Coordinates of C-alpha atoms in Angstrom, one line a residue:
Chain A
M1 CA -0.2 0.1 -0.3
L2 CA 2.6 2.6 -1.2
E3 CA -0.1 4.8 -2.6
L4 CA -1.7 4.9 0.6
Q5 CA 1.0 6.1 2.5
I6 CA 2.4 8.8 -0.3
L7 CA -1.4 9.9 0.0
L8 CA -1.6 10.7 3.9
V9 CA 2.2 12.5 3.6
F10 CA 0.5 14.6 1.4
M11 CA -2.2 15.3 3.6
I12 CA 0.2 15.9 6.4
I13 CA 1.9 18.7 4.0
G14 CA -1.0 19.9 3.0
A15 CA -2.4 20.4 6.4
L16 CA 0.7 21.7 7.9
I17 CA 1.0 24.7 5.2
A18 CA -3.0 25.3 6.2
V19 CA -1.9 25.8 9.7
K20 CA 1.0 27.4 9.2
T21 CA 0.2 30.1 6.4
K22 CA -0.6 33.5 7.3
D23 CA -3.1 34.8 4.6
L24 CA -6.7 32.9 5.3
L25 CA -7.2 32.6 1.5
S26 CA -4.4 30.5 0.9
S27 CA -5.0 28.6 3.9
V28 CA -8.7 28.0 3.0
I29 CA -7.5 26.8 -0.4
A30 CA -4.7 24.0 1.3
L31 CA -7.6 22.8 3.0
G32 CA -9.1 22.0 0.3
T33 CA -6.2 20.2 -1.7
V34 CA -6.3 17.9 2.4
G35 CA -9.9 16.9 1.4
L36 CA -9.5 16.4 -2.1
A37 CA -6.5 13.8 -0.9
L38 CA -8.7 12.4 1.0
S39 CA -11.2 11.4 -1.7
L40 CA -8.8 9.9 -3.5
A41 CA -7.6 7.5 -0.4
F42 CA -11.4 6.8 -0.1
L43 CA -10.8 5.4 -3.8
V44 CA -8.1 3.5 -3.4
L45 CA -9.3 1.9 0.0
K46 CA -12.2 0.3 -2.5
S47 CA -15.2 3.1 -1.2
P48 CA -16.7 5.0 -4.2
D49 CA -19.6 6.0 -2.2
L50 CA -17.5 8.3 -0.1
A51 CA -15.4 9.4 -2.4
I52 CA -18.1 10.7 -5.0
A53 CA -19.9 12.5 -1.3
Q54 CA -16.2 13.9 0.1
L55 CA -15.7 15.5 -3.5
V56 CA -18.9 17.0 -3.8
V57 CA -19.0 17.9 0.0
E58 CA -15.3 19.6 -0.1
I59 CA -16.5 21.7 -2.9
L60 CA -19.4 22.9 -0.8
C61 CA -16.8 23.2 2.2
V62 CA -14.5 25.7 0.4
I63 CA -17.3 27.9 -1.2
I64 CA -19.0 28.4 2.3
L65 CA -15.0 28.9 3.7
I66 CA -14.2 31.4 1.4
R67 CA -17.7 33.4 2.4
A68 CA -16.8 33.4 5.5
T69 CA -13.0 34.6 5.2
I70 CA -14.4 38.2 5.1
R71 CA -10.4 39.4 6.2
K72 CA -7.6 37.7 4.9
D73 CA -4.8 39.6 6.7
L74 CA -3.7 38.1 10.1
P75 CA -2.4 40.0 13.0
F76 CA 0.6 38.4 14.7
S77 CA 1.3 38.8 17.6
T78 CA 4.4 37.5 20.5
S79 CA 2.4 39.2 23.0
G80 CA 1.7 37.6 26.9
R81 CA 3.3 34.3 27.3
W82 CA 3.5 32.8 24.1
F83 CA 6.5 30.5 25.0
V84 CA 5.1 28.7 27.5
N85 CA 1.9 28.3 25.8
T86 CA 3.6 26.6 22.7
L87 CA 5.9 24.2 25.3
I88 CA 2.7 23.2 26.7
V89 CA 0.3 22.6 23.8
L90 CA 3.6 20.4 22.3
V91 CA 3.9 18.4 25.2
F92 CA 0.8 17.5 25.6
I93 CA 0.3 16.3 21.8
G94 CA 3.7 14.4 22.4
V95 CA 2.4 12.9 25.2
F96 CA -1.2 11.8 23.2
L97 CA 1.3 10.1 20.6
T98 CA 3.2 8.3 22.6
F99 CA 0.1 6.8 24.5
G100 CA -1.8 6.1 20.9
Y101 CA 1.0 4.7 19.9
F102 CA 1.1 1.7 22.3
C103 CA -2.8 1.6 22.0
M104 CA -2.1 1.0 18.3
K105 CA -0.8 -3.1 19.2
D106 CA -4.0 -3.9 20.7
L107 CA -6.0 -2.7 17.0
P108 CA -6.3 -5.5 14.8
R109 CA -3.8 -5.5 11.9
F110 CA -4.0 -3.4 8.9
G111 CA -5.8 -5.6 6.3
E112 CA -7.2 -8.1 8.2
P113 CA -10.1 -6.7 10.3
E114 CA -12.7 -8.6 12.5
M115 CA -15.8 -8.6 10.5
R116 CA -18.4 -10.6 12.6
I117 CA -21.8 -8.4 11.7
A118 CA -20.1 -7.6 8.4
Q119 CA -20.0 -11.3 7.3
T120 CA -24.0 -11.6 7.9
F121 CA -24.1 -8.5 5.9
L122 CA -22.2 -9.8 3.0
S123 CA -23.7 -13.5 2.7
M124 CA -27.7 -12.1 3.2
G125 CA -27.6 -8.8 1.8
L126 CA -29.1 -9.5 -1.5
K127 CA -31.4 -11.9 -0.6
E128 CA -33.0 -9.7 2.2
T129 CA -33.2 -6.4 0.6
G130 CA -32.7 -6.9 -2.9
A131 CA -29.7 -3.9 -3.1
T132 CA -26.9 -4.6 -5.0
N133 CA -25.0 -1.9 -3.3
L134 CA -24.5 -2.8 0.1
V135 CA -23.4 0.2 1.3
T136 CA -27.1 1.4 0.9
S137 CA -28.7 -1.7 2.2
V138 CA -26.8 -1.1 5.4
V139 CA -27.6 2.9 5.2
L140 CA -31.3 2.3 4.2
D141 CA -32.6 -1.0 5.8
Y142 CA -30.5 -2.6 8.3
R143 CA -29.2 0.7 9.9
A144 CA -32.0 3.2 9.1
Y145 CA -32.1 4.4 12.9
D146 CA -28.8 6.3 11.9
T147 CA -30.3 7.8 8.6
L148 CA -33.1 9.3 10.5
G149 CA -30.5 10.7 13.2
E150 CA -28.8 12.2 10.7
A151 CA -31.6 13.7 8.9
T152 CA -32.6 15.3 12.6
I153 CA -29.5 16.8 12.9
L154 CA -28.9 18.0 9.1
F155 CA -32.5 20.0 10.5
T156 CA -31.5 21.3 13.7
A157 CA -28.5 22.7 12.3
V158 CA -30.6 24.5 9.5
I159 CA -32.9 26.1 11.7
A160 CA -29.4 27.0 14.0
V161 CA -27.9 29.1 11.3
L162 CA -31.6 30.6 10.1
A163 CA -31.7 31.7 13.9
V164 CA -28.7 33.0 14.0
M165 CA -28.6 34.6 10.8
R166 CA -31.8 36.3 11.1
R167 CA -32.6 40.1 11.6
V168 CA -36.2 40.0 12.8
G169 CA -36.9 40.9 16.4
R170 CA -33.5 42.6 16.8
K171 CA -34.2 46.0 16.6
K172 CA -37.0 47.6 18.9
Chain B
M1 CA -31.4 36.6 -16.2
D2 CA -29.5 38.8 -18.4
D3 CA -28.6 42.0 -16.4
P4 CA -24.9 42.5 -17.5
K5 CA -23.9 44.7 -14.4
K6 CA -24.9 41.9 -11.7
G7 CA -23.0 38.7 -11.1
M8 CA -20.0 37.5 -13.3
T9 CA -18.5 37.9 -16.9
L10 CA -20.2 36.8 -20.2
I11 CA -17.6 33.8 -20.5
V12 CA -18.6 32.6 -17.1
K13 CA -22.6 33.3 -17.7
T14 CA -22.4 31.6 -21.5
I15 CA -20.9 28.3 -20.1
T16 CA -22.7 28.0 -17.2
R17 CA -26.2 28.4 -18.8
L18 CA -24.5 25.4 -21.3
T19 CA -23.2 22.8 -18.6
V20 CA -26.2 23.6 -15.4
G21 CA -28.5 21.3 -17.1
L22 CA -26.1 18.6 -17.2
I23 CA -25.0 19.2 -13.8
L24 CA -28.5 18.6 -12.6
L25 CA -29.7 16.2 -14.8
F26 CA -25.9 13.9 -13.1
G27 CA -27.8 14.8 -9.9
I28 CA -30.9 13.0 -10.4
Y29 CA -29.2 10.0 -12.1
I30 CA -26.8 9.9 -9.2
V31 CA -30.0 9.7 -6.6
S32 CA -32.0 7.1 -9.0
H33 CA -29.5 4.2 -9.5
G34 CA -28.1 4.5 -5.7
H35 CA -29.0 1.6 -4.7
V36 CA -27.6 -0.6 -8.0
S37 CA -24.3 1.9 -8.4
P38 CA -22.0 3.9 -6.0
G39 CA -23.9 6.8 -5.0
G40 CA -27.0 7.6 -3.6
G41 CA -29.0 10.4 -1.6
F42 CA -26.1 12.4 0.5
A43 CA -24.2 12.6 -2.6
G44 CA -26.5 13.2 -5.5
G45 CA -28.4 15.4 -3.2
V46 CA -25.4 17.6 -2.3
I47 CA -24.9 17.8 -6.3
I48 CA -28.2 19.1 -6.9
S49 CA -27.8 21.8 -4.6
L50 CA -24.5 22.6 -6.4
S51 CA -26.3 23.0 -9.3
F52 CA -28.7 26.2 -7.9
I53 CA -25.7 27.7 -6.0
H54 CA -23.4 27.5 -9.4
I55 CA -26.2 29.7 -10.9
M56 CA -26.7 32.4 -8.3
L57 CA -22.7 32.6 -8.3
A58 CA -22.4 33.6 -11.7
F59 CA -26.0 35.2 -12.6
G60 CA -26.2 37.2 -9.1
E61 CA -28.9 36.1 -6.2
E62 CA -31.8 37.5 -8.3
A63 CA -31.6 35.1 -11.1
A64 CA -31.2 32.2 -8.5
F65 CA -34.1 33.3 -6.6
K66 CA -36.5 33.3 -9.8
K67 CA -36.0 30.0 -9.5
V68 CA -36.1 28.6 -6.1
N69 CA -36.2 31.1 -3.4
Q70 CA -36.4 30.5 0.7
G71 CA -39.8 29.8 0.8
I72 CA -39.4 26.8 -1.9
A73 CA -36.2 25.2 0.2
S74 CA -38.1 25.3 3.2
L75 CA -41.4 23.5 1.7
F76 CA -38.9 21.2 0.4
E77 CA -37.0 20.4 3.1
S78 CA -40.1 20.0 5.4
F79 CA -41.9 17.7 2.6
G80 CA -38.7 15.3 2.6
A81 CA -38.4 14.6 6.1
I82 CA -42.4 14.1 6.5
L83 CA -42.1 12.0 3.6
F84 CA -38.6 9.9 5.0
I85 CA -41.0 9.5 8.2
T86 CA -44.2 8.6 6.7
I87 CA -42.5 5.5 4.7
A88 CA -41.1 4.0 7.5
A89 CA -44.6 4.6 9.7
I90 CA -46.3 3.1 6.6
G91 CA -44.3 -0.5 8.0
M92 CA -45.6 -0.5 10.9
G93 CA -49.4 -1.6 10.0
S94 CA -47.5 -4.8 9.2
G95 CA -44.6 -5.3 11.3
Y96 CA -41.9 -2.7 12.3
F97 CA -41.0 0.6 11.9
F98 CA -38.6 1.0 8.7
L99 CA -39.9 -2.9 7.2
N100 CA -39.4 -3.4 3.5
F101 CA -42.9 -4.7 2.7
L102 CA -42.6 -4.3 -1.2
R103 CA -41.5 -6.8 -3.4
K104 CA -38.0 -7.1 -3.9
G105 CA -38.1 -7.8 -7.9
E106 CA -34.9 -8.9 -10.1
P107 CA -31.4 -7.7 -9.0
F108 CA -29.6 -5.4 -11.3
K109 CA -32.9 -3.7 -12.6
L110 CA -33.3 0.3 -11.7
F111 CA -36.9 -0.9 -10.3
S112 CA -35.5 -3.5 -7.8
S113 CA -35.4 -3.3 -3.7
G114 CA -38.7 -2.0 -2.2
L115 CA -38.5 0.8 -0.6
I116 CA -35.0 1.7 -0.8
P117 CA -35.2 4.2 -4.0
L118 CA -38.0 5.8 -2.4
Y119 CA -36.4 6.5 1.1
N120 CA -33.1 7.7 -1.7
I121 CA -35.3 10.3 -3.3
A122 CA -36.9 11.9 0.0
I123 CA -33.1 12.3 1.4
S124 CA -31.8 13.6 -1.3
F125 CA -35.2 16.0 -1.3
K126 CA -33.7 16.8 2.3
V127 CA -30.3 17.6 2.0
A128 CA -30.4 19.4 -1.0
S129 CA -33.3 22.3 -0.2
G130 CA -31.0 21.9 3.3
L131 CA -27.8 23.0 2.1
F132 CA -29.0 25.5 -0.7
M133 CA -30.6 27.5 2.5
I134 CA -27.8 27.4 4.3
V135 CA -25.9 29.1 1.6
I136 CA -28.7 31.4 0.4
L137 CA -28.1 32.1 4.4
L138 CA -24.4 33.1 4.6
M139 CA -24.7 34.8 1.3
L140 CA -27.4 37.3 2.2
L141 CA -25.9 39.2 4.5
K142 CA -23.7 42.3 4.5
I143 CA -21.2 43.2 6.9
P144 CA -20.3 46.7 6.7
K145 CA -16.8 47.7 6.5
K146 CA -14.5 48.4 9.4
G147 CA -15.3 51.6 10.9
E148 CA -18.3 52.5 9.6
K149 CA -22.1 52.0 11.6
Q150 CA -24.9 50.3 9.9
Chain C
M1 CA 0.6 -0.4 11.0
S2 CA 2.5 2.9 9.8
V3 CA -0.9 4.1 8.2
Y4 CA -2.4 4.5 11.2
F5 CA 0.7 6.2 12.7
L6 CA 0.4 8.3 10.0
C7 CA -3.3 8.9 10.4
L8 CA -2.8 9.9 14.2
V9 CA 0.3 12.7 13.0
L10 CA -2.5 13.9 10.7
F11 CA -5.2 13.9 13.9
C12 CA -2.5 15.8 16.2
I13 CA -2.2 18.5 13.7
G14 CA -5.4 19.7 13.3
L15 CA -5.1 19.3 17.8
Y16 CA -2.6 21.8 17.7
C17 CA -4.4 23.9 15.9
I18 CA -7.6 24.2 17.5
L19 CA -5.5 24.4 20.8
R20 CA -3.1 27.2 19.6
K21 CA -4.4 29.3 17.2
R22 CA -6.4 32.6 18.0
N23 CA -8.4 33.6 14.7
L24 CA -11.6 31.3 14.7
I25 CA -11.2 30.9 10.3
K26 CA -8.0 29.1 12.1
I27 CA -10.2 27.0 14.6
I28 CA -12.8 26.0 11.9
I29 CA -10.1 24.6 10.1
G30 CA -8.6 22.5 12.7
I31 CA -11.8 21.2 13.5
A32 CA -11.8 20.4 9.7
I33 CA -8.9 18.4 10.1
V34 CA -9.6 16.7 12.6
E35 CA -12.6 15.3 11.4
Y36 CA -11.2 14.1 7.9
A37 CA -8.5 12.3 10.0
V38 CA -11.3 10.6 11.9
N39 CA -13.2 9.8 8.9
L40 CA -10.5 7.9 7.7
F41 CA -9.3 5.9 10.4
F42 CA -12.6 4.4 10.5
I43 CA -12.7 3.6 7.0
L44 CA -8.7 2.0 7.4
V45 CA -9.9 -0.4 10.1
G46 CA -12.4 -1.9 8.2
Y47 CA -9.5 -2.6 5.0
R48 CA -9.3 -5.7 3.7
M49 CA -6.1 -6.6 1.6
N50 CA -6.6 -7.1 -1.6
G51 CA -10.2 -7.2 -1.0
R52 CA -13.2 -6.2 -3.4
V53 CA -15.4 -3.2 -3.6
P54 CA -18.9 -4.0 -1.5
I55 CA -21.2 -4.4 -4.7
Y56 CA -22.4 -7.0 -6.6
S57 CA -21.7 -7.5 -10.1
P58 CA -23.5 -10.8 -12.1
D59 CA -20.3 -12.7 -12.7
Q60 CA -18.6 -12.6 -9.4
T61 CA -19.0 -14.2 -6.3
I62 CA -19.6 -12.9 -3.0
R63 CA -15.8 -13.6 -1.3
D64 CA -13.0 -11.1 -0.4
M65 CA -15.2 -7.7 -0.4
V66 CA -14.0 -5.2 2.4
D67 CA -16.4 -3.9 5.5
P68 CA -19.4 -2.4 4.3
L69 CA -20.4 -0.9 8.2
P70 CA -17.4 1.5 8.8
Q71 CA -18.6 2.9 4.9
A72 CA -22.3 3.4 6.1
L73 CA -21.4 4.9 9.6
V74 CA -18.5 7.4 7.6
L75 CA -21.3 8.5 4.8
T76 CA -23.6 10.1 7.2
S77 CA -20.8 11.2 9.0
I78 CA -19.6 13.6 6.4
V79 CA -22.9 15.2 5.3
I80 CA -23.4 16.3 9.1
G81 CA -19.7 17.7 9.4
L82 CA -20.7 19.6 6.4
A83 CA -23.5 21.2 8.3
V84 CA -21.3 21.5 11.7
T85 CA -18.9 23.7 9.8
A86 CA -21.8 25.7 7.9
L87 CA -23.0 26.8 11.6
I88 CA -19.6 27.2 12.7
A89 CA -19.2 29.8 10.1
A90 CA -22.6 31.0 10.1
I91 CA -21.4 31.9 14.0
A92 CA -18.1 33.1 13.7
M93 CA -19.7 35.9 10.8
R94 CA -22.1 36.7 13.1
V95 CA -19.0 37.5 15.8
Y96 CA -17.2 39.7 13.3
E97 CA -20.1 41.7 12.6
K98 CA -20.2 42.5 16.3
Y99 CA -16.7 43.0 17.2
G100 CA -15.0 43.8 14.3
T101 CA -12.4 40.9 14.5
F102 CA -11.6 37.1 14.2
D103 CA -8.8 37.6 16.8
I104 CA -10.9 35.3 20.2
T105 CA -8.5 37.4 22.6
K106 CA -10.3 40.4 22.1
I107 CA -13.6 38.8 22.2
K108 CA -14.1 40.1 25.9
K109 CA -16.9 42.5 26.0
L110 CA -20.7 40.4 27.0
K111 CA -22.4 43.4 26.1
G112 CA -22.5 46.5 23.7

């Protein structure tokens, strides 16, 4: 899986540029490259549904973030305890990485998943639901309550944006 | 729709007029073939909403509001939610929630697998109108420049 | 195993961006990077070596498919992530309209 590692290194470089650049518009565009590389990684990992969804969602996300970037400049101030704060954050991330590396030894090895429920889905899916795309049969038949929750969250998000953005009721 | 002062330049408008129908058609294809090929309600809904956002970015807000305004988007979103819940609740009559009670049909055909295409269509209505409404609301906010009071 | 570790490094870059940066747009970018890393990790756990796409075709048997369950979970997670990003962007634009800045250390006044 050399191509997967190359894609991941590309994503890490893009994320570093997105974090470190001073110009906000360049930073948003670097985030867009990370999302497109993630779409390619999904395609390498044999999941074309997610590749399509990630591609179109990334385009819409970049449109929204470019609209939200009203001022491009980023004032850089070294006032306060700049050095101490950065040191504390880096030490915390180092501890997190160390414990994460030891926890990874208990995971199933890459390429050999434990598929207890999924074995049932794979063998019985076509007979029980009639859909040839197994991801759709899991989303809309076996685990349809997840989709119901997703619809609720989307509805709540739209109502929240409406409530934040409206002007009526504020002038008296 | 052809006000030269609003929106982008003539080249962008001409290309938009040629391609926006194809984008909408591709979204409908992705939604309706979600159970036999990659795709489904989520991705197809985002593509359909991107076609309307494309009109809005190229021609200005007024041209897009002639086709879909905020009231129609809100109506379609509520329609999608109610359709999803209703189809799921009909299954209660003969068993349990989300029961797939139609005939499964022959695999690899467009009209197969019972209720799953109907669920896909309901979700695509919901996702498309919801995301389009979010983008409308974000575009309509006018921020005053620094120093001047509104 | 190295793939898991690279994915964790990507998570930590997003975490650094959330914890250390002062600009609101940078914080949104950090949240988006963390979300990408988590989605990718789900799919990495469900991958089977030399597996096939979990879609039936008329001429092939059903063996050696990758796990369809994490793909279904991540498919809903992607759209939810977009809605949440739009909500945070809306709140950030309102904050800019009120205070005239994106810097979170300057947003201190509660009223006025």
